[in-house]
mmCIF file of C-alpha atoms in Angstrom:
data_model
loop_
_atom_site.group_PDB
_atom_site.id
_atom_site.type_symbol
_atom_site.label_atom_id
_atom_site.label_comp_id
_atom_site.label_asym_id
_atom_site.label_seq_id
_atom_site.Cartn_x
_atom_site.Cartn_y
_atom_site.Cartn_z
ATOM 1 C CA UNK A 1 22.833 -9.040 -12.256
ATOM 2 C CA UNK A 2 23.299 -12.790 -11.811
ATOM 3 C CA UNK A 3 20.715 -15.192 -13.247
ATOM 4 C CA UNK A 4 20.158 -17.001 -9.951
ATOM 5 C CA UNK A 5 20.464 -16.350 -6.212
ATOM 6 C CA UNK A 6 23.870 -16.802 -4.634
ATOM 7 C CA UNK A 7 24.635 -19.973 -2.709
ATOM 8 C CA UNK A 8 23.967 -19.297 0.965
ATOM 9 C CA UNK A 9 26.759 -19.425 3.559
ATOM 10 C CA UNK A 10 26.398 -22.258 6.057
ATOM 11 C CA UNK A 11 25.264 -19.956 8.887
ATOM 12 C CA UNK A 12 22.563 -18.361 6.735
ATOM 13 C CA UNK A 13 21.384 -21.708 5.396
ATOM 14 C CA UNK A 14 21.036 -23.053 8.951
ATOM 15 C CA UNK A 15 19.238 -19.898 10.096
ATOM 16 C CA UNK A 16 16.803 -20.117 7.178
ATOM 17 C CA UNK A 17 16.117 -23.790 7.822
ATOM 18 C CA UNK A 18 15.318 -23.172 11.489
ATOM 19 C CA UNK A 19 13.251 -20.120 10.539
ATOM 20 C CA UNK A 20 11.171 -22.140 8.092
ATOM 21 C CA UNK A 21 10.663 -24.790 10.765
ATOM 22 C CA UNK A 22 9.420 -22.092 13.170
ATOM 23 C CA UNK A 23 7.034 -20.793 10.514
ATOM 24 C CA UNK A 24 5.628 -24.271 9.896
ATOM 25 C CA UNK A 25 5.166 -24.919 13.624
ATOM 26 C CA UNK A 26 3.394 -21.577 14.029
ATOM 27 C CA UNK A 27 0.919 -22.521 11.311
ATOM 28 C CA UNK A 28 0.292 -26.028 12.673
ATOM 29 C CA UNK A 29 -0.254 -24.729 16.208
ATOM 30 C CA UNK A 30 -2.725 -22.106 14.976
ATOM 31 C CA UNK A 31 -0.575 -19.217 16.209
ATOM 32 C CA UNK A 32 -0.587 -17.357 12.927
ATOM 33 C CA UNK A 33 0.261 -17.569 9.234
ATOM 34 C CA UNK A 34 3.992 -17.772 9.978
ATOM 35 C CA UNK A 35 4.839 -14.819 7.771
ATOM 36 C CA UNK A 36 6.871 -13.068 10.473
ATOM 37 C CA UNK A 37 8.123 -15.628 12.975
ATOM 38 C CA UNK A 38 10.269 -17.564 10.494
ATOM 39 C CA UNK A 39 12.143 -14.461 9.413
ATOM 40 C CA UNK A 40 12.475 -13.251 12.990
ATOM 41 C CA UNK A 41 14.153 -16.494 14.025
ATOM 42 C CA UNK A 42 16.435 -16.447 10.970
ATOM 43 C CA UNK A 43 17.531 -12.858 11.612
ATOM 44 C CA UNK A 44 18.278 -13.638 15.260
ATOM 45 C CA UNK A 45 20.549 -16.459 14.164
ATOM 46 C CA UNK A 46 22.074 -14.498 11.253
ATOM 47 C CA UNK A 47 21.577 -10.700 11.258
ATOM 48 C CA UNK A 48 22.887 -10.642 7.657
ATOM 49 C CA UNK A 49 20.209 -13.036 6.401
ATOM 50 C CA UNK A 50 18.313 -10.429 4.349
ATOM 51 C CA UNK A 51 21.468 -9.275 2.588
ATOM 52 C CA UNK A 52 22.537 -12.819 1.801
ATOM 53 C CA UNK A 53 19.107 -13.969 0.670
ATOM 54 C CA UNK A 54 18.881 -11.113 -1.865
ATOM 55 C CA UNK A 55 22.365 -11.537 -3.325
ATOM 56 C CA UNK A 56 22.236 -12.580 -6.964
ATOM 57 C CA UNK A 57 18.552 -11.689 -7.322
ATOM 58 C CA UNK A 58 17.012 -8.809 -9.243
ATOM 59 C CA UNK A 59 15.180 -7.038 -6.414
ATOM 60 C CA UNK A 60 12.405 -4.432 -6.442
ATOM 61 C CA UNK A 61 11.232 -2.724 -3.235
ATOM 62 C CA UNK A 62 7.796 -1.081 -3.004
ATOM 63 C CA UNK A 63 7.085 1.497 -0.303
ATOM 64 C CA UNK A 64 4.674 4.335 0.511
ATOM 65 C CA UNK A 65 1.774 5.047 2.832
ATOM 66 C CA UNK A 66 -1.079 3.538 0.822
ATOM 67 C CA UNK A 67 -1.324 0.853 -1.843
ATOM 68 C CA UNK A 68 1.843 -1.097 -0.999
ATOM 69 C CA UNK A 69 0.261 -4.544 -0.837
ATOM 70 C CA UNK A 70 -1.762 -4.103 -4.023
ATOM 71 C CA UNK A 71 1.139 -2.576 -5.975
ATOM 72 C CA UNK A 72 3.490 -5.306 -4.773
ATOM 73 C CA UNK A 73 1.115 -8.020 -5.959
ATOM 74 C CA UNK A 74 0.704 -6.223 -9.282
ATOM 75 C CA UNK A 75 4.452 -5.822 -9.770
ATOM 76 C CA UNK A 76 5.161 -9.429 -8.795
ATOM 77 C CA UNK A 77 2.489 -10.601 -11.233
ATOM 78 C CA UNK A 78 4.021 -8.520 -14.039
ATOM 79 C CA UNK A 79 7.625 -9.546 -13.307
ATOM 80 C CA UNK A 80 6.444 -13.152 -13.378
ATOM 81 C CA UNK A 81 6.690 -12.779 -17.166
ATOM 82 C CA UNK A 82 10.475 -12.965 -16.720
ATOM 83 C CA UNK A 83 10.728 -15.840 -14.237
ATOM 84 C CA UNK A 84 9.921 -17.011 -10.722
ATOM 85 C CA UNK A 85 9.367 -14.192 -8.225
ATOM 86 C CA UNK A 86 9.797 -14.303 -4.441
ATOM 87 C CA UNK A 87 7.406 -11.833 -2.826
ATOM 88 C CA UNK A 88 5.730 -10.920 0.457
ATOM 89 C CA UNK A 89 2.528 -9.387 -0.934
ATOM 90 C CA UNK A 90 0.510 -10.767 2.006
ATOM 91 C CA UNK A 91 1.475 -7.650 3.988
ATOM 92 C CA UNK A 92 4.348 -8.866 6.223
ATOM 93 C CA UNK A 93 6.349 -5.826 5.130
ATOM 94 C CA UNK A 94 9.215 -5.593 7.619
ATOM 95 C CA UNK A 95 12.580 -7.446 7.451
ATOM 96 C CA UNK A 96 11.149 -10.476 9.269
ATOM 97 C CA UNK A 97 8.547 -10.881 6.538
ATOM 98 C CA UNK A 98 11.078 -10.291 3.772
ATOM 99 C CA UNK A 99 13.376 -13.017 5.059
ATOM 100 C CA UNK A 100 10.448 -15.436 5.361
ATOM 101 C CA UNK A 101 9.294 -14.756 1.793
ATOM 102 C CA UNK A 102 12.776 -15.056 0.330
ATOM 103 C CA UNK A 103 13.546 -18.255 2.209
ATOM 104 C CA UNK A 104 10.326 -19.858 0.939
ATOM 105 C CA UNK A 105 11.482 -19.332 -2.658
ATOM 106 C CA UNK A 106 15.274 -19.663 -2.455
ATOM 107 C CA UNK A 107 15.766 -20.234 -6.189
ATOM 108 C CA UNK A 108 13.616 -17.390 -7.510
ATOM 109 C CA UNK A 109 15.843 -15.049 -9.561
ATOM 110 C CA UNK A 110 13.498 -12.088 -8.923
ATOM 111 C CA UNK A 111 12.198 -10.593 -5.685
ATOM 112 C CA UNK A 112 9.461 -7.984 -5.196
ATOM 113 C CA UNK A 113 9.314 -6.814 -1.591
ATOM 114 C CA UNK A 114 6.611 -4.678 0.005
ATOM 115 C CA UNK A 115 8.368 -2.504 2.570
ATOM 116 C CA UNK A 116 7.032 -0.417 5.449
ATOM 117 C CA UNK A 117 8.263 3.105 4.783
ATOM 118 C CA UNK A 118 9.920 3.281 8.194
ATOM 119 C CA UNK A 119 12.049 0.242 7.334
ATOM 120 C CA UNK A 120 12.895 1.328 3.790
ATOM 121 C CA UNK A 121 16.399 2.616 4.630
ATOM 122 C CA UNK A 122 17.431 -0.649 6.276
ATOM 123 C CA UNK A 123 15.823 -2.885 3.661
ATOM 124 C CA UNK A 124 17.148 -0.927 0.686
ATOM 125 C CA UNK A 125 20.611 -0.925 2.230
ATOM 126 C CA UNK A 126 20.557 -4.689 2.772
ATOM 127 C CA UNK A 127 18.878 -5.803 -0.478
ATOM 128 C CA UNK A 128 20.625 -3.574 -3.069
ATOM 129 C CA UNK A 129 17.469 -3.214 -5.211
ATOM 130 C CA UNK A 130 17.587 -2.524 -8.928
ATOM 131 C CA UNK A 131 14.211 -0.745 -8.662
ATOM 132 C CA UNK A 132 12.525 1.086 -5.776
ATOM 133 C CA UNK A 133 8.903 2.227 -6.077
ATOM 134 C CA UNK A 134 7.699 5.150 -3.926
ATOM 135 C CA UNK A 135 3.926 5.356 -4.217
ATOM 136 C CA UNK A 136 2.840 8.205 -1.927
ATOM 137 C CA UNK A 137 3.531 9.737 1.485
ATOM 138 C CA UNK A 138 0.834 11.005 3.855
ATOM 139 C CA UNK A 139 -0.033 11.031 7.545
ATOM 140 C CA UNK A 140 -0.385 7.535 8.955
ATOM 141 C CA UNK A 141 -0.603 6.396 12.597
ATOM 142 C CA UNK A 142 1.299 9.313 14.099
ATOM 143 C CA UNK A 143 1.781 7.540 17.429
ATOM 144 C CA UNK A 144 3.476 4.578 15.693
ATOM 145 C CA UNK A 145 4.970 5.771 12.422
ATOM 146 C CA UNK A 146 5.790 9.412 13.107
ATOM 147 C CA UNK A 147 5.368 12.660 11.206
ATOM 148 C CA UNK A 148 5.270 12.348 7.410
ATOM 149 C CA UNK A 149 8.067 14.885 6.875
ATOM 150 C CA UNK A 150 10.380 12.800 9.027
ATOM 151 C CA UNK A 151 9.628 9.809 6.799
ATOM 152 C CA UNK A 152 10.211 11.892 3.665
ATOM 153 C CA UNK A 153 13.626 13.008 4.892
ATOM 154 C CA UNK A 154 14.594 9.441 5.751
ATOM 155 C CA UNK A 155 13.613 8.240 2.271
ATOM 156 C CA UNK A 156 15.364 11.209 0.673
ATOM 157 C CA UNK A 157 18.642 10.394 2.416
ATOM 158 C CA UNK A 158 18.376 6.721 1.448
ATOM 159 C CA UNK A 159 17.490 7.373 -2.202
ATOM 160 C CA UNK A 160 20.531 9.632 -2.576
ATOM 161 C CA UNK A 161 22.746 6.670 -1.625
ATOM 162 C CA UNK A 162 21.168 4.176 -4.069
ATOM 163 C CA UNK A 163 23.488 4.795 -7.000
ATOM 164 C CA UNK A 164 22.608 1.645 -8.970
ATOM 165 C CA UNK A 165 18.868 1.780 -8.397
ATOM 166 C CA UNK A 166 16.079 3.139 -10.594
ATOM 167 C CA UNK A 167 13.518 5.037 -8.526
ATOM 168 C CA UNK A 168 9.920 4.902 -9.768
ATOM 169 C CA UNK A 169 8.243 7.911 -8.161
ATOM 170 C CA UNK A 170 4.817 9.565 -8.082
ATOM 171 C CA UNK A 171 5.379 13.093 -9.423
ATOM 172 C CA UNK A 172 1.897 14.214 -8.297
ATOM 173 C CA UNK A 173 2.881 13.712 -4.658
ATOM 174 C CA UNK A 174 5.015 16.590 -3.358
ATOM 175 C CA UNK A 175 6.570 14.475 -0.602
ATOM 176 C CA UNK A 176 7.507 11.656 -2.982
ATOM 177 C CA UNK A 177 8.954 14.099 -5.511
ATOM 178 C CA UNK A 178 11.125 15.631 -2.816
ATOM 179 C CA UNK A 179 12.296 12.201 -1.662
ATOM 180 C CA UNK A 180 13.254 11.187 -5.224
ATOM 181 C CA UNK A 181 14.497 14.587 -6.425
ATOM 182 C CA UNK A 182 18.203 13.761 -6.085
ATOM 183 C CA UNK A 183 18.034 10.157 -7.278
ATOM 184 C CA UNK A 184 20.742 9.106 -9.729
ATOM 185 C CA UNK A 185 18.050 7.614 -11.986
ATOM 186 C CA UNK A 186 14.341 8.288 -11.618
ATOM 187 C CA UNK A 187 11.208 7.432 -13.613
ATOM 188 C CA UNK A 188 8.380 9.880 -12.923
ATOM 189 C CA UNK A 189 4.782 8.646 -12.991
ATOM 190 C CA UNK A 190 1.730 10.934 -13.117
ATOM 191 C CA UNK A 191 -0.927 9.252 -10.964
ATOM 192 C CA UNK A 192 -3.526 11.990 -10.610
ATOM 193 C CA UNK A 193 -3.173 11.886 -6.809
ATOM 194 C CA UNK A 194 -6.001 13.856 -5.221
ATOM 195 C CA UNK A 195 -4.752 14.040 -1.618
ATOM 196 C CA UNK A 196 -2.715 17.224 -1.047
ATOM 197 C CA UNK A 197 -3.458 17.928 2.614
ATOM 198 C CA UNK A 198 0.003 16.875 3.832
ATOM 199 C CA UNK A 199 1.973 19.012 1.390
ATOM 200 C CA UNK A 200 0.751 22.591 1.686
ATOM 201 C CA UNK A 201 4.363 23.644 2.249
ATOM 202 C CA UNK A 202 7.633 22.458 0.780
ATOM 203 C CA UNK A 203 9.366 19.641 2.723
ATOM 204 C CA UNK A 204 12.733 21.123 1.738
ATOM 205 C CA UNK A 205 12.462 24.838 2.450
ATOM 206 C CA UNK A 206 9.089 25.267 4.172
ATOM 207 C CA UNK A 207 7.659 27.748 1.674
ATOM 208 C CA UNK A 208 4.120 27.327 0.278
ATOM 209 C CA UNK A 209 3.387 24.927 -2.564
ATOM 210 C CA UNK A 210 1.350 26.499 -5.343
ATOM 211 C CA UNK A 211 -0.974 24.346 -7.487
ATOM 212 C CA UNK A 212 -2.100 25.292 -10.997
ATOM 213 C CA UNK A 213 -4.263 22.468 -12.323
ATOM 214 C CA UNK A 214 -2.179 19.308 -12.292
ATOM 215 C CA UNK A 215 1.078 21.251 -12.017
ATOM 216 C CA UNK A 216 2.667 22.418 -8.783
ATOM 217 C CA UNK A 217 5.818 24.199 -7.668
ATOM 218 C CA UNK A 218 7.456 25.479 -4.512
ATOM 219 C CA UNK A 219 7.404 29.264 -4.163
ATOM 220 C CA UNK A 220 10.776 29.321 -2.408
ATOM 221 C CA UNK A 221 13.057 26.755 -4.112
ATOM 222 C CA UNK A 222 13.373 24.778 -7.349
ATOM 223 C CA UNK A 223 11.237 21.806 -6.239
ATOM 224 C CA UNK A 224 8.429 21.415 -8.806
ATOM 225 C CA UNK A 225 6.358 18.743 -10.525
ATOM 226 C CA UNK A 226 8.677 16.939 -12.943
ATOM 227 C CA UNK A 227 7.609 16.071 -16.463
ATOM 228 C CA UNK A 228 6.121 12.575 -16.195
ATOM 229 C CA UNK A 229 7.508 9.630 -18.162
ATOM 230 C CA UNK A 230 4.365 7.527 -17.574
ATOM 231 C CA UNK A 231 0.860 8.957 -17.287
ATOM 232 C CA UNK A 232 -2.270 7.574 -15.646
ATOM 233 C CA UNK A 233 -5.202 8.446 -17.904
ATOM 234 C CA UNK A 234 -8.886 7.583 -17.514
ATOM 235 C CA UNK A 235 -8.941 3.762 -17.468
ATOM 236 C CA UNK A 236 -5.655 3.780 -19.405
ATOM 237 C CA UNK A 237 -1.970 4.607 -19.228
ATOM 238 C CA UNK A 238 0.399 6.389 -21.576
ATOM 239 C CA UNK A 239 3.928 5.002 -21.887
ATOM 240 C CA UNK A 240 7.147 7.005 -22.446
ATOM 241 C CA UNK A 241 6.787 6.099 -26.145
ATOM 242 C CA UNK A 242 3.343 7.803 -26.130
ATOM 243 C CA UNK A 243 1.558 4.482 -26.522
ATOM 244 C CA UNK A 244 -1.889 4.459 -24.894
ATOM 245 C CA UNK A 245 -2.813 1.140 -23.293
ATOM 246 C CA UNK A 246 -6.273 0.411 -21.904
ATOM 247 C CA UNK A 247 -6.016 -0.900 -18.322
ATOM 248 C CA UNK A 248 -9.371 -2.699 -17.939
ATOM 249 C CA UNK A 249 -8.548 -3.661 -14.349
ATOM 250 C CA UNK A 250 -10.652 -5.970 -12.212
ATOM 251 C CA UNK A 251 -9.871 -3.893 -9.106
ATOM 252 C CA UNK A 252 -12.022 -0.777 -8.567
ATOM 253 C CA UNK A 253 -11.112 2.877 -8.197
ATOM 254 C CA UNK A 254 -8.757 5.458 -9.648
ATOM 255 C CA UNK A 255 -6.214 4.712 -6.930
ATOM 256 C CA UNK A 256 -5.844 1.174 -8.276
ATOM 257 C CA UNK A 257 -5.342 2.573 -11.764
ATOM 258 C CA UNK A 258 -2.497 4.616 -10.291
ATOM 259 C CA UNK A 259 -1.099 1.535 -8.530
ATOM 260 C CA UNK A 260 -1.210 -0.342 -11.828
ATOM 261 C CA UNK A 261 0.692 2.323 -13.754
ATOM 262 C CA UNK A 262 3.346 2.531 -11.029
ATOM 263 C CA UNK A 263 3.689 -1.268 -11.157
ATOM 264 C CA UNK A 264 3.834 -1.304 -14.960
ATOM 265 C CA UNK A 265 6.545 1.374 -15.000
ATOM 266 C CA UNK A 266 8.599 -0.592 -12.465
ATOM 267 C CA UNK A 267 8.110 -3.866 -14.350
ATOM 268 C CA UNK A 268 9.188 -2.159 -17.573
ATOM 269 C CA UNK A 269 12.354 -0.960 -15.821
ATOM 270 C CA UNK A 270 13.032 -4.601 -14.933
ATOM 271 C CA UNK A 271 12.579 -5.740 -18.524
ATOM 272 C CA UNK A 272 8.855 -6.511 -18.954
ATOM 273 C CA UNK A 273 7.177 -5.084 -22.083
ATOM 274 C CA UNK A 274 4.454 -2.607 -21.159
ATOM 275 C CA UNK A 275 1.643 -4.448 -22.953
ATOM 276 C CA UNK A 276 2.587 -7.738 -21.267
ATOM 277 C CA UNK A 277 2.677 -6.027 -17.865
ATOM 278 C CA UNK A 278 -0.825 -4.615 -18.361
ATOM 279 C CA UNK A 279 -2.169 -7.959 -19.540
ATOM 280 C CA UNK A 280 -0.941 -9.562 -16.335
ATOM 281 C CA UNK A 281 -2.263 -6.751 -14.112
ATOM 282 C CA UNK A 282 -5.792 -7.355 -15.366
ATOM 283 C CA UNK A 283 -5.787 -10.723 -13.612
ATOM 284 C CA UNK A 284 -5.344 -9.240 -10.118
ATOM 285 C CA UNK A 285 -8.750 -9.389 -8.443
ATOM 286 C CA UNK A 286 -8.224 -10.158 -4.739
ATOM 287 C CA UNK A 287 -5.389 -8.765 -2.635
ATOM 288 C CA UNK A 288 -5.224 -10.468 0.777
ATOM 289 C CA UNK A 289 -9.000 -10.225 1.091
ATOM 290 C CA UNK A 290 -9.266 -6.633 -0.131
ATOM 291 C CA UNK A 291 -12.262 -6.107 -2.451
ATOM 292 C CA UNK A 292 -13.538 -9.569 -1.569
ATOM 293 C CA UNK A 293 -17.330 -9.989 -1.372
ATOM 294 C CA UNK A 294 -18.891 -12.069 1.391
ATOM 295 C CA UNK A 295 -22.507 -13.269 1.343
ATOM 296 C CA UNK A 296 -24.594 -13.273 4.524
ATOM 297 C CA UNK A 297 -28.338 -13.704 4.846
ATOM 298 C CA UNK A 298 -29.171 -12.046 1.562
ATOM 299 C CA UNK A 299 -26.483 -9.365 1.819
ATOM 300 C CA UNK A 300 -23.464 -9.091 -0.465
ATOM 301 C CA UNK A 301 -20.815 -7.217 1.503
ATOM 302 C CA UNK A 302 -17.719 -5.903 -0.288
ATOM 303 C CA UNK A 303 -14.744 -5.625 2.104
ATOM 304 C CA UNK A 304 -12.531 -2.563 1.699
ATOM 305 C CA UNK A 305 -9.413 -1.716 3.712
ATOM 306 C CA UNK A 306 -8.562 1.893 4.628
ATOM 307 C CA UNK A 307 -6.040 2.902 7.281
ATOM 308 C CA UNK A 308 -5.539 6.675 7.212
ATOM 309 C CA UNK A 309 -7.157 9.893 5.924
ATOM 310 C CA UNK A 310 -5.764 9.648 2.385
ATOM 311 C CA UNK A 311 -6.816 6.005 2.083
ATOM 312 C CA UNK A 312 -10.305 6.640 3.450
ATOM 313 C CA UNK A 313 -10.755 9.601 1.122
ATOM 314 C CA UNK A 314 -9.995 7.449 -1.932
ATOM 315 C CA UNK A 315 -12.173 4.565 -0.712
ATOM 316 C CA UNK A 316 -15.124 6.860 -0.005
ATOM 317 C CA UNK A 317 -14.851 8.047 -3.606
ATOM 318 C CA UNK A 318 -15.308 4.442 -4.790
ATOM 319 C CA UNK A 319 -18.176 3.875 -2.347
ATOM 320 C CA UNK A 320 -19.889 7.103 -3.398
ATOM 321 C CA UNK A 321 -20.135 5.859 -6.980
ATOM 322 C CA UNK A 322 -22.201 2.830 -5.901
ATOM 323 C CA UNK A 323 -24.324 4.617 -3.252
ATOM 324 C CA UNK A 324 -24.868 1.401 -1.273
ATOM 325 C CA UNK A 325 -25.412 1.226 2.513
ATOM 326 C CA UNK A 326 -22.113 1.283 4.404
ATOM 327 C CA UNK A 327 -20.693 -0.349 7.521
ATOM 328 C CA UNK A 328 -17.655 1.540 8.859
ATOM 329 C CA UNK A 329 -15.412 -0.436 11.226
ATOM 330 C CA UNK A 330 -12.759 1.167 13.420
ATOM 331 C CA UNK A 331 -10.330 -0.410 15.902
ATOM 332 C CA UNK A 332 -7.431 1.285 17.678
ATOM 333 C CA UNK A 333 -4.974 -1.486 18.498
ATOM 334 C CA UNK A 334 -1.215 -1.080 18.299
ATOM 335 C CA UNK A 335 -1.110 -2.105 14.628
ATOM 336 C CA UNK A 336 -3.820 0.462 13.808
ATOM 337 C CA UNK A 337 -2.367 3.308 15.817
ATOM 338 C CA UNK A 338 -4.111 4.174 19.071
ATOM 339 C CA UNK A 339 -4.530 7.862 18.220
ATOM 340 C CA UNK A 340 -7.853 8.294 16.405
ATOM 341 C CA UNK A 341 -7.598 12.046 15.844
ATOM 342 C CA UNK A 342 -7.143 11.298 12.125
ATOM 343 C CA UNK A 343 -10.861 10.509 11.886
ATOM 344 C CA UNK A 344 -11.502 14.242 11.788
ATOM 345 C CA UNK A 345 -9.530 14.550 8.542
ATOM 346 C CA UNK A 346 -11.661 11.965 6.707
ATOM 347 C CA UNK A 347 -14.428 13.466 4.492
ATOM 348 C CA UNK A 348 -17.253 11.383 5.949
ATOM 349 C CA UNK A 349 -19.639 14.079 4.733
ATOM 350 C CA UNK A 350 -19.703 12.146 1.436
ATOM 351 C CA UNK A 351 -21.891 9.537 3.162
ATOM 352 C CA UNK A 352 -24.734 11.914 3.916
ATOM 353 C CA UNK A 353 -28.140 10.589 2.908
ATOM 354 C CA UNK A 354 -27.398 6.873 2.990
ATOM 355 C CA UNK A 355 -27.764 4.084 5.567
ATOM 356 C CA UNK A 356 -24.613 3.933 7.715
ATOM 357 C CA UNK A 357 -23.636 1.814 10.720
ATOM 358 C CA UNK A 358 -20.636 2.629 12.926
ATOM 359 C CA UNK A 359 -18.937 -0.553 14.095
ATOM 360 C CA UNK A 360 -15.745 -1.934 15.612
ATOM 361 C CA UNK A 361 -14.060 -1.603 19.002
ATOM 362 C CA UNK A 362 -14.092 2.189 18.691
ATOM 363 C CA UNK A 363 -17.526 2.568 17.131
ATOM 364 C CA UNK A 364 -18.491 5.329 19.542
ATOM 365 C CA UNK A 365 -15.454 7.477 18.568
ATOM 366 C CA UNK A 366 -16.452 7.038 14.944
ATOM 367 C CA UNK A 367 -20.071 7.873 15.792
ATOM 368 C CA UNK A 368 -19.027 11.250 17.223
ATOM 369 C CA UNK A 369 -17.203 12.093 13.984
ATOM 370 C CA UNK A 370 -20.208 10.984 11.903
ATOM 371 C CA UNK A 371 -22.512 13.161 13.992
ATOM 372 C CA UNK A 372 -20.424 16.235 13.204
ATOM 373 C CA UNK A 373 -20.374 15.193 9.522
ATOM 374 C CA UNK A 374 -24.197 15.145 9.674
ATOM 375 C CA UNK A 375 -24.284 11.501 8.634
ATOM 376 C CA UNK A 376 -27.295 9.662 10.073
ATOM 377 C CA UNK A 377 -26.102 6.389 11.605
ATOM 378 C CA UNK A 378 -26.593 3.695 14.213
ATOM 379 C CA UNK A 379 -23.990 1.894 16.343
ATOM 380 C CA UNK A 380 -23.489 -1.886 16.149
ATOM 381 C CA UNK A 381 -20.053 -2.800 17.583
ATOM 382 C CA UNK A 382 -19.928 -6.285 15.997
ATOM 383 C CA UNK A 383 -19.320 -5.809 12.234
ATOM 384 C CA UNK A 384 -20.935 -9.097 11.186
ATOM 385 C CA UNK A 385 -24.070 -8.212 13.137
ATOM 386 C CA UNK A 386 -23.907 -4.773 11.553
ATOM 387 C CA UNK A 387 -23.941 -6.336 8.077
ATOM 388 C CA UNK A 388 -26.919 -8.485 9.087
ATOM 389 C CA UNK A 389 -28.852 -5.373 10.118
ATOM 390 C CA UNK A 390 -28.469 -3.763 6.689
ATOM 391 C CA UNK A 391 -31.195 -4.043 4.015
ATOM 392 C CA UNK A 392 -30.767 -7.072 1.792
ATOM 393 C CA UNK A 393 -28.591 -6.477 -1.242
ATOM 394 C CA UNK A 394 -25.186 -4.855 -1.728
ATOM 395 C CA UNK A 395 -23.353 -3.432 1.307
ATOM 396 C CA UNK A 396 -19.993 -1.636 1.463
ATOM 397 C CA UNK A 397 -17.801 -2.487 4.464
ATOM 398 C CA UNK A 398 -14.810 -0.201 5.096
ATOM 399 C CA UNK A 399 -12.487 -1.192 7.927
ATOM 400 C CA UNK A 400 -9.083 -0.182 9.246
ATOM 401 C CA UNK A 401 -6.229 -2.655 9.652
ATOM 402 C CA UNK A 402 -7.019 -5.001 12.558
ATOM 403 C CA UNK A 403 -10.758 -4.590 12.034
ATOM 404 C CA UNK A 404 -10.357 -5.690 8.423
ATOM 405 C CA UNK A 405 -8.042 -8.573 9.365
ATOM 406 C CA UNK A 406 -10.385 -9.889 12.046
ATOM 407 C CA UNK A 407 -13.486 -9.484 9.884
ATOM 408 C CA UNK A 408 -11.837 -11.386 7.045
ATOM 409 C CA UNK A 409 -10.865 -14.226 9.380
ATOM 410 C CA UNK A 410 -14.358 -14.471 10.886
ATOM 411 C CA UNK A 411 -15.998 -14.399 7.470
ATOM 412 C CA UNK A 412 -13.676 -17.153 6.232
ATOM 413 C CA UNK A 413 -14.490 -19.292 9.295
ATOM 414 C CA UNK A 414 -18.212 -18.963 8.550
ATOM 415 C CA UNK A 415 -17.851 -20.150 4.971
#
């Protein structure tokens, strides 16, 4: 691997310059953050821009259904121990966003790219990563993303072609294990994943998966839980050398402990000592507004993002520990997925007995699901007004993608 990015061809350099100009204009005109438009313009002018911008860099790609943005920020923070890192951890996770991020830091010798799982084949093919992290695979926006087994097969085919890439894979996720099973080099991480609803049967042969404690195996073929190299323990991780390191993260929840161990394993594969990686991960406290607390009229509202059944299940576990009143916010725009049938797979029953408000553009759809979950609730479509109607004190606010984005923007404008 070269120590610095390759010099850009004239066409790519011109495309990047015009892309950056477009990004700046977008910001100044109030049309957006510019994270996508700059890359879109550059790729129109040079379709090979992503390939050329990653040449000479040590690249890591992070993909999966949940936790991509957080894990990308964690990995970028850890790899920062080695040198400057170009990254797109703000969530612009398609090629447009990758090109924008890389063009903003043209001299960074390292790149850590969050990648939408549907775009992973194209991005991995163009960027020639040294490390690819596959966090988890579960149902997500079926009308936009597609069936999870289709995604698994796409990742499986791509991983088999990445001969010079180390795959960091979650061995407690059946779909991820299948996708990484034939990798030329793989590091297995035990994350303690609790969501198994999308892997009752084997993605390779269709036979049932049998679980025995933390171990699992297919009853019809040789697919089985591999022996983990890295292990997520309670508030700690165990390295391949059997060293136990306390995590002491600022971010809440077991799922963030899992994200941290995945990031540490990937950083270690790129040359960062495990103890240095963990030290740097402890400083991650706010990920694009996730886990941020806003203060309104005597209420302290913690903002949590959840986009699909697996994500909501993990977030409700965190919320259950605090037992605070909760505002649940649901939209169904294109970026969210317009099909809300997934609400019926979320264990809202965990919210029984507390004060709950259903909010967002699709508050009434959510209210129907809460009624069947026997969760007492009221409906307040505007999430800020919903927060204001809660008792003074701590409030948990869980929102899906566009609801979370819009709420964050409105809260920032009020500050």
